[in-house]
Short mmCIF file of C-alpha atoms and ligand atoms in Angstrom, two decimals:
data_model
loop_
_atom_site.label_atom_id
_atom_site.label_comp_id
_atom_site.label_asym_id
_atom_site.label_seq_id
_atom_site.Cartn_x
_atom_site.Cartn_y
_atom_site.Cartn_z
CA MET A 253 -21.82 -22.69 -6.60
CA LYS A 254 -22.93 -21.73 -3.13
CA CYS A 255 -21.92 -18.77 -1.03
CA TYR A 256 -19.67 -20.16 1.69
CA ARG A 257 -21.12 -17.83 4.28
CA CYS A 258 -24.93 -18.13 3.83
CA GLU A 259 -25.03 -21.14 1.48
CA ASP A 260 -27.37 -19.39 -0.96
CA ILE A 261 -26.91 -20.48 -4.54
CA ILE A 262 -24.92 -17.83 -6.42
CA ASN A 263 -26.76 -16.68 -9.53
CA ASP A 264 -26.86 -13.67 -11.88
CA LYS A 265 -28.76 -11.62 -9.33
CA ASN A 266 -26.52 -12.01 -6.28
CA VAL A 267 -23.16 -12.67 -7.92
CA SER A 268 -20.21 -10.64 -6.70
CA GLU A 269 -16.54 -10.70 -7.37
CA GLU A 270 -14.38 -11.41 -4.36
CA HIS A 271 -10.69 -10.51 -4.27
CA ILE A 272 -8.90 -13.42 -2.64
CA ILE A 273 -6.14 -11.07 -1.53
CA LEU A 274 -7.50 -7.56 -0.90
CA ASN A 275 -7.69 -5.23 -3.88
CA ALA A 276 -6.30 -2.56 -1.54
CA CYS A 277 -3.08 -4.60 -1.33
CA GLY A 278 -2.96 -4.96 -5.10
CA GLY A 279 -4.38 -8.51 -5.14
CA ARG A 280 -5.51 -9.63 -8.61
CA LEU A 281 -6.80 -13.15 -7.95
CA LYS A 282 -10.59 -12.97 -8.04
CA SER A 283 -13.51 -15.37 -7.90
CA LYS A 284 -17.25 -15.08 -8.45
CA SER A 285 -18.03 -18.34 -6.68
CA LEU A 286 -17.02 -17.61 -3.10
CA LEU A 287 -19.45 -15.15 -1.56
CA CYS A 288 -22.83 -13.76 -2.59
CA LYS A 289 -23.16 -10.00 -2.95
CA LYS A 290 -24.74 -9.54 0.48
CA CYS A 291 -22.12 -11.59 2.34
CA ASN A 292 -19.28 -10.00 0.38
CA SER A 293 -20.35 -6.55 1.50
CA ILE A 294 -21.00 -7.68 5.11
CA PHE A 295 -17.46 -9.07 5.37
CA GLY A 296 -15.94 -6.17 3.45
CA ASP A 297 -17.53 -3.57 5.70
CA LYS A 298 -16.70 -5.46 8.86
CA PHE A 299 -12.94 -5.84 8.76
CA ASP A 300 -11.35 -5.63 5.30
CA CYS A 301 -11.13 -1.85 5.51
CA GLU A 302 -8.98 -2.17 8.63
CA LEU A 303 -6.42 -4.29 6.78
CA ALA A 304 -6.62 -1.88 3.82
CA LYS A 305 -5.94 1.04 6.18
CA THR A 306 -2.96 -0.58 7.90
CA THR A 307 -1.30 -1.69 4.66
CA ASN A 308 -1.98 1.57 2.78
CA ASP A 309 1.42 3.10 3.70
CA ILE A 310 3.38 0.22 2.23
CA ALA A 311 1.07 -0.01 -0.82
CA ASN A 312 1.60 3.72 -1.43
CA LEU A 313 5.40 3.67 -1.03
CA LEU A 314 5.71 0.56 -3.21
CA MET A 315 3.51 2.27 -5.83
CA ILE A 316 0.96 -0.55 -5.98
CA LYS A 317 -1.74 -0.25 -8.62
CA ARG A 318 -5.21 -1.37 -7.55
CA HIS A 319 -8.07 -2.38 -9.77
CA ASP A 320 -9.79 0.87 -8.92
CA GLY A 321 -6.88 3.26 -8.73
CA ILE A 322 -3.95 3.96 -6.46
CA PRO A 323 -3.43 3.92 -2.67
CA GLN A 324 -4.38 6.91 -0.51
CA PRO A 325 -1.86 9.63 0.45
CA ILE A 326 -0.08 9.03 3.76
CA SER A 327 -0.50 11.51 6.55
CA THR A 328 2.93 12.34 7.96
CA THR A 329 5.05 14.81 9.94
CA ARG A 330 8.21 16.46 8.68
CA THR A 331 10.86 15.55 11.21
CA SER A 332 12.83 18.81 11.40
CA THR A 333 9.89 21.24 11.50
CA GLY A 334 7.00 19.18 12.87
CA GLU A 335 4.81 20.39 9.96
CA LYS A 336 2.03 18.17 8.66
CA TYR A 337 2.53 16.78 5.18
CA TYR A 338 0.95 14.23 2.92
CA LEU A 339 3.01 11.70 1.04
CA GLU A 340 1.34 11.28 -2.29
CA TYR A 341 1.55 8.14 -4.43
CA GLY A 342 5.15 7.00 -4.42
CA GLY A 343 6.05 9.09 -1.37
CA SER A 344 6.16 12.63 -2.87
CA PRO A 345 5.71 15.08 0.02
CA VAL A 346 3.07 17.82 -0.22
CA GLN A 347 2.48 20.28 2.61
CA ALA A 348 -0.90 19.74 4.24
CA LYS A 349 -1.64 23.34 5.26
CA THR A 350 -1.23 26.72 3.65
CA ASN A 351 1.12 28.79 5.82
CA TYR A 352 0.94 32.57 5.96
CA LYS A 353 2.55 35.36 7.90
CA ILE A 354 1.53 39.01 8.15
CA ILE A 355 4.51 41.19 8.94
CA PRO A 356 3.79 44.88 9.77
CA GLU A 357 6.15 47.20 7.88
CA ASP A 358 4.94 50.55 9.22
CA SER A 359 1.69 51.94 10.63
CA THR A 360 -0.11 51.74 7.27
CA LYS A 361 1.51 48.82 5.47
CA SER A 362 2.00 45.11 6.11
CA ARG A 363 3.73 42.43 4.15
CA LEU A 364 1.86 39.18 3.51
CA MET A 365 3.77 35.97 2.93
CA ILE A 366 1.91 32.87 1.80
CA ASP A 367 3.22 29.42 1.14
CA ALA A 368 0.62 27.13 -0.45
CA LYS A 369 0.87 23.76 -2.13
CA ASN A 370 -0.81 24.98 -5.33
CA ARG A 371 -2.62 27.96 -6.91
CA LYS A 372 -6.05 26.65 -5.95
CA GLU A 373 -5.13 26.56 -2.27
CA LEU A 374 -3.46 29.97 -2.55
CA LYS A 375 -6.62 31.48 -4.02
CA LYS A 376 -8.78 29.92 -1.30
CA THR A 377 -6.57 31.37 1.42
CA LEU A 378 -6.46 34.82 -0.24
CA ILE A 379 -10.26 34.95 -0.53
CA GLY A 380 -10.47 34.04 3.16
CA LEU A 381 -7.97 36.74 4.12
CA LYS A 382 -9.73 39.35 2.00
CA ARG A 383 -12.70 39.23 4.39
CA LYS A 384 -10.44 40.51 7.14
CA TYR A 385 -8.15 42.62 4.97
CA PRO A 386 -10.32 44.09 2.16
CA THR A 387 -7.37 45.78 0.42
CA ILE A 388 -5.96 42.41 -0.66
CA GLU A 389 -6.07 42.11 -4.44
CA VAL A 390 -6.54 38.41 -5.01
CA GLU A 391 -5.95 38.27 -8.79
CA LYS A 392 -2.92 40.53 -8.66
CA ILE A 393 -1.26 38.37 -6.01
CA LEU A 394 -2.13 35.21 -7.93
CA ASP A 395 -0.47 36.64 -11.05
CA ALA A 396 2.66 37.57 -9.14
CA ALA A 397 2.92 34.26 -7.25
CA GLU A 398 6.05 32.27 -7.90
CA GLU A 399 5.88 28.52 -8.41
CA ARG A 400 8.72 26.49 -7.07
CA ARG A 401 9.45 22.82 -7.25
CA PHE A 402 12.12 21.49 -4.94
CA TYR A 403 13.35 18.40 -3.23
CA ILE A 404 13.17 18.22 0.52
CA ASN A 405 16.27 16.70 2.05
CA ASP A 406 14.56 15.76 5.25
CA SER A 407 12.86 12.75 6.74
CA PHE A 408 9.17 12.18 7.36
CA GLU A 409 7.72 10.13 10.15
CA ILE A 410 5.15 7.48 9.43
CA ASN A 411 3.47 5.47 12.15
CA SER A 412 2.95 1.97 10.88
CA HIS A 413 1.36 -0.93 12.69
CA ILE A 414 -0.18 -4.25 11.82
CA GLY A 415 -2.34 -6.66 13.79
CA GLY A 416 -5.46 -6.37 15.89
CA ASN A 417 -8.78 -8.22 15.76
CA ASP A 418 -10.07 -6.84 12.48
CA VAL A 419 -6.79 -7.34 10.64
CA PHE A 420 -6.67 -10.95 11.89
CA LYS A 421 -10.22 -11.54 10.67
CA SER A 422 -9.46 -10.12 7.25
CA ILE A 423 -6.39 -12.39 7.03
CA THR A 424 -8.54 -15.38 8.07
CA LYS A 425 -10.97 -14.53 5.29
CA THR A 426 -8.11 -14.40 2.77
CA ALA A 427 -7.05 -17.88 3.93
CA ILE A 428 -10.62 -19.22 3.69
CA ASN A 429 -11.09 -17.59 0.26
CA PHE A 430 -7.96 -19.29 -1.01
CA TYR A 431 -8.88 -22.64 0.53
CA ILE A 432 -12.39 -22.66 -1.00
CA HIS A 433 -11.03 -21.30 -4.30
CA GLN A 434 -8.64 -24.26 -4.43
CA GLY A 435 -11.57 -26.66 -4.08
CA GLY A 436 -11.62 -26.97 -0.29
CA SER A 437 -14.77 -28.05 1.52
CA ARG A 438 -16.90 -25.61 3.50
CA ALA A 439 -17.33 -28.30 6.18
CA TYR A 440 -13.76 -27.69 7.42
CA ILE A 441 -14.05 -23.93 7.79
CA LYS A 442 -17.71 -23.32 8.70
CA HIS A 443 -16.88 -23.18 12.45
CA LEU A 444 -14.84 -20.04 11.64
CA LEU A 445 -17.78 -18.06 10.23
CA PRO A 446 -19.19 -16.99 13.65
CA TYR A 447 -15.67 -15.70 14.41
CA LEU A 448 -15.63 -13.62 11.23
CA GLU A 449 -19.09 -12.33 12.08
CA GLY A 450 -17.94 -11.24 15.53
CA ASN A 451 -20.14 -13.68 17.47
CA ILE A 452 -17.32 -15.67 19.03
CA GLU A 453 -13.65 -15.04 19.73
CA LEU A 454 -11.07 -17.54 18.46
CA ASP A 455 -7.34 -17.65 18.87
CA ILE A 456 -6.48 -18.95 15.41
CA VAL A 457 -4.39 -16.20 13.74
CA TRP A 458 -0.98 -14.99 14.74
CA MET A 459 1.97 -13.17 13.22
CA HIS A 460 4.61 -15.61 12.07
CA TYR A 461 8.17 -14.56 11.32
CA PRO A 462 10.16 -17.80 11.17
CA ASP A 463 13.97 -17.80 11.39
CA LYS A 464 14.26 -19.23 7.93
CA ASP A 465 12.19 -17.55 5.22
CA ILE A 466 9.20 -19.57 4.10
CA TYR A 467 9.55 -17.90 0.76
CA THR A 468 12.73 -16.21 -0.50
CA PRO A 469 11.89 -13.49 -3.01
CA ALA A 470 14.32 -12.65 -5.81
CA LYS A 471 16.25 -9.36 -5.72
CA ASP A 472 13.79 -6.43 -5.87
CA GLU A 473 10.79 -8.78 -5.98
CA VAL A 474 7.81 -7.99 -3.79
CA SER A 475 5.16 -10.68 -3.61
CA HIS A 476 2.10 -11.77 -1.72
CA VAL A 477 2.30 -15.38 -0.62
CA LEU A 478 -0.57 -17.74 0.17
CA LYS A 479 -0.19 -21.29 1.33
CA ILE A 480 -2.68 -23.94 2.39
CA VAL A 481 -1.66 -27.19 4.03
CA GLY A 482 -4.07 -30.01 4.80
CA ASP A 483 -2.26 -32.79 6.63
CA SER A 484 -4.30 -35.96 7.00
CA LYS A 485 -1.73 -37.67 9.26
CA GLU A 486 -1.40 -34.75 11.69
CA LYS A 487 -5.12 -33.99 11.28
CA ILE A 488 -4.50 -30.26 10.80
CA LEU A 489 -5.53 -27.67 8.22
CA TYR A 490 -3.64 -24.37 8.26
CA ALA A 491 -2.74 -21.44 6.06
CA TYR A 492 0.18 -19.06 5.77
CA VAL A 493 -0.40 -15.54 4.46
CA GLU A 494 2.46 -13.14 3.72
CA LEU A 495 1.71 -9.63 2.44
CA PHE A 496 4.38 -7.65 0.54
CA ASN A 497 7.00 -10.14 1.86
CA LEU A 498 6.67 -8.05 5.00
CA HIS A 499 3.84 -9.10 7.30
CA SER A 500 3.20 -12.78 7.70
CA PHE A 501 0.56 -14.77 9.52
CA ILE A 502 -0.33 -18.35 10.40
CA ILE A 503 -4.01 -19.26 10.41
CA TYR A 504 -5.03 -22.46 12.19
CA LEU A 505 -8.12 -23.37 10.17
CA ASN A 506 -9.02 -26.79 11.55
CA GLU A 507 -7.59 -28.94 14.34
CA SER A 508 -9.53 -32.11 13.56
CA TYR A 509 -9.00 -32.23 9.83
CA ASP A 510 -9.79 -35.57 8.19
CA GLY A 511 -9.85 -34.47 4.54
CA VAL A 512 -7.38 -35.06 1.73
CA ASP A 513 -3.76 -33.89 1.81
CA ILE A 514 -3.35 -30.36 0.44
CA ASP A 515 -0.18 -28.41 -0.24
CA ASN A 516 -0.97 -25.40 -2.45
CA ASP A 517 0.96 -22.20 -3.01
CA TYR A 518 0.08 -18.93 -4.66
CA ILE A 519 2.89 -16.40 -5.04
CA PHE A 520 1.95 -13.16 -6.77
CA ASN A 521 4.41 -10.42 -7.72
CA VAL A 522 2.74 -7.10 -6.89
CA HIS A 523 4.68 -5.12 -9.51
CA ASN A 524 4.69 -7.26 -12.66
CA TYR A 525 1.55 -9.28 -11.72
CA GLU A 526 3.28 -12.58 -12.44
CA VAL A 527 2.37 -15.71 -10.52
CA THR A 528 5.56 -17.66 -9.92
CA LYS A 529 5.79 -21.42 -9.92
CA LYS A 530 8.30 -21.34 -7.08
CA ARG A 531 7.31 -23.09 -3.87
CA THR A 532 7.20 -22.09 -0.23
CA HIS A 533 8.89 -24.02 2.54
CA ILE A 534 6.71 -24.62 5.52
CA ARG A 535 5.67 -27.86 7.10
CA LEU A 536 4.39 -27.80 10.63
CA SER A 537 3.59 -30.71 12.88
CA ARG A 538 0.52 -30.58 15.08
CA ALA A 539 2.77 -29.91 18.08
CA GLY A 540 4.70 -27.23 16.18
CA LEU A 541 1.53 -25.45 15.16
CA THR A 542 0.11 -25.56 18.70
CA ASP A 543 3.43 -24.23 19.97
CA LEU A 544 3.17 -21.15 17.72
CA PHE A 545 -0.07 -20.20 19.48
CA THR A 546 1.07 -20.99 23.02
CA ASN A 547 4.45 -19.23 22.87
CA LYS A 548 3.33 -16.04 21.21
CA ASP A 549 5.37 -13.63 23.27
CA ALA A 550 8.63 -13.98 21.30
CA LYS A 551 9.00 -10.53 19.76
CA PRO A 552 10.26 -10.70 16.19
CA PHE A 553 11.52 -7.07 16.04
CA GLU A 554 14.85 -7.86 14.40
CA LYS A 555 13.25 -9.97 11.67
CA VAL A 556 10.55 -7.38 11.01
CA LYS A 557 13.17 -4.61 10.86
CA LYS A 558 15.17 -6.54 8.29
CA ARG A 559 12.07 -7.04 6.17
CA TYR A 560 11.12 -3.35 6.38
CA ALA A 561 14.63 -2.32 5.35
CA ARG A 562 14.43 -4.54 2.28
CA ILE A 563 10.94 -3.36 1.28
CA LEU A 564 11.77 0.34 1.74
CA THR A 565 14.93 -0.03 -0.37
CA ILE A 566 12.83 -1.53 -3.16
CA ALA A 567 10.22 1.21 -2.69
CA ASN A 568 12.97 3.83 -3.15
CA LYS A 569 14.05 2.24 -6.42
CA GLN A 570 10.45 2.16 -7.64
CA GLN A 571 10.02 5.83 -6.75
CA ASP A 572 13.26 6.82 -8.51
CA LYS A 573 12.22 4.95 -11.64
CA HIS A 574 8.85 6.68 -11.53
CA GLN A 575 10.43 10.11 -10.95
CA ILE A 576 12.89 9.74 -13.83
CA HIS A 577 10.09 8.59 -16.12
CA LYS A 578 8.04 11.65 -15.08
CA ILE A 579 10.96 14.03 -15.72
CA ILE A 580 11.59 12.60 -19.19
CA SER A 581 7.96 12.62 -20.31
CA ASN A 582 7.52 16.13 -18.91
CA ALA A 583 10.58 17.34 -20.91
CA ILE A 584 9.21 15.79 -24.11
CA ASP A 585 5.69 17.17 -23.53
CA ASN A 586 7.09 20.68 -22.96
CA SER A 587 9.34 20.69 -26.01
CA LEU A 588 8.54 18.28 -28.83
CA GLY A 589 4.96 17.92 -27.60
CA LEU A 590 4.25 21.65 -28.14
CA LEU A 591 5.20 21.59 -31.83
CA PRO A 592 2.58 21.31 -34.56
CA GLU A 593 2.41 17.90 -36.20
CA GLY A 594 4.85 17.48 -39.10
CA THR A 595 7.46 19.89 -37.69
CA VAL A 596 10.99 18.95 -38.70
CA ILE A 597 13.03 18.25 -35.59
CA ASP A 598 16.17 20.30 -35.92
CA GLU A 599 19.03 21.08 -33.59
CA LYS A 600 17.17 23.97 -31.98
CA VAL A 601 14.21 21.78 -31.04
CA LEU A 602 16.45 19.03 -29.72
CA ASN A 603 18.45 21.52 -27.65
CA SER A 604 15.28 22.89 -26.15
CA MET A 605 14.25 19.37 -25.16
CA ILE A 606 17.62 18.63 -23.59
CA ASN A 607 17.49 21.92 -21.68
CA LYS A 608 14.04 21.10 -20.34
CA LEU A 609 15.26 17.66 -19.35
CA MET A 610 18.38 18.91 -17.57
CA GLU A 611 16.43 21.65 -15.78
CA ARG A 612 14.55 18.95 -13.89
CA MET A 613 17.11 16.18 -13.93
CA MET A 614 19.94 18.08 -12.25
CA PRO A 615 18.05 18.87 -9.03
CA PHE A 616 16.93 15.24 -8.95
CA ILE A 617 20.50 13.94 -9.23
CA ALA A 618 21.70 16.44 -6.62
CA HIS A 619 18.91 15.31 -4.32
CA ARG A 620 19.78 11.63 -4.75
CA ASN A 621 23.44 12.37 -3.97
CA ASN A 622 22.38 14.32 -0.90
CA ILE A 623 20.37 11.36 0.36
CA LYS A 624 23.29 9.01 -0.27
CA ASN A 625 25.53 11.33 1.76
CA ILE A 626 23.03 11.46 4.62
CA ASN A 627 22.75 7.67 4.66
ZN1 ZN B 1126 -24.06 -15.27 1.12
#
């Protein structure tokens, strides 16, 4: 086992685990025989974080679970008010800033109105204000503060983009990882390493949204798709990478390929972690592949829009499922969960649980109906 970047032998001291598809995107296929520790961190620092950043929104909304946790909150703007918000895991909006207003009532008194996302933020703001207004009684206000939980029937704007040099490099690395992992030879990809290291520029990656889907996911399925084709007749080696069935890329790995024929797929469901045995449909001729890189200006907006619509619909279903699960476990925790062990569950206890459940479920149902009406 040699590191494909520096060719050092991989041993106990320099071993590192490489995610073939980024962990940030929920990739679970890993290998310890691709890159040594040093090279793994060089590549990771160089461009993987850019791909992680640009796919974070989708990973968050789809509620992807990573090996080391969950995606970052999304910074966003509430459409009707222009206020800054964060969308937490699964798209729950939380206001970014604490808002306050001081309204003079007469010459000696003023009314203070504060709207904070939680008690901790409220306390912080009150302590800050106390410096300017020493009569503020922080603890008294904290005690009197009212907590409210509500659904916002409004839209939030997210700026999403994909592409750019670093994203293309990260995608190229995914393709190389998969190729080497499948037993491919370093000889056919080593000319790409100076490109990954930023020493040369190459035009070998491009977005690819074909008219006919290369892979057709099942209803509500979201998968990552990897494909490697080595064609000894056409003398080409190329890869296809599709993330979240949303963004897809062609990577032209070698244009004078004289190795064995390869046709390998890896299709990984990001929610149930299953690897399907289904196959992708892509077979490019040398001329067809060259054409993809010479006629790049065709703008695939309509196809991308269709894919976004599908993914966001699935994301909504995921979020609803998550929300309902949260409501139910919260109702149980706050009723049955508070009883000492061994308590007999009688009608009174059950009613209290149902009340707790309905208290949270009704606003949720009303909110869902509201959204349906808006749509
Ligand atoms: Zn190395």
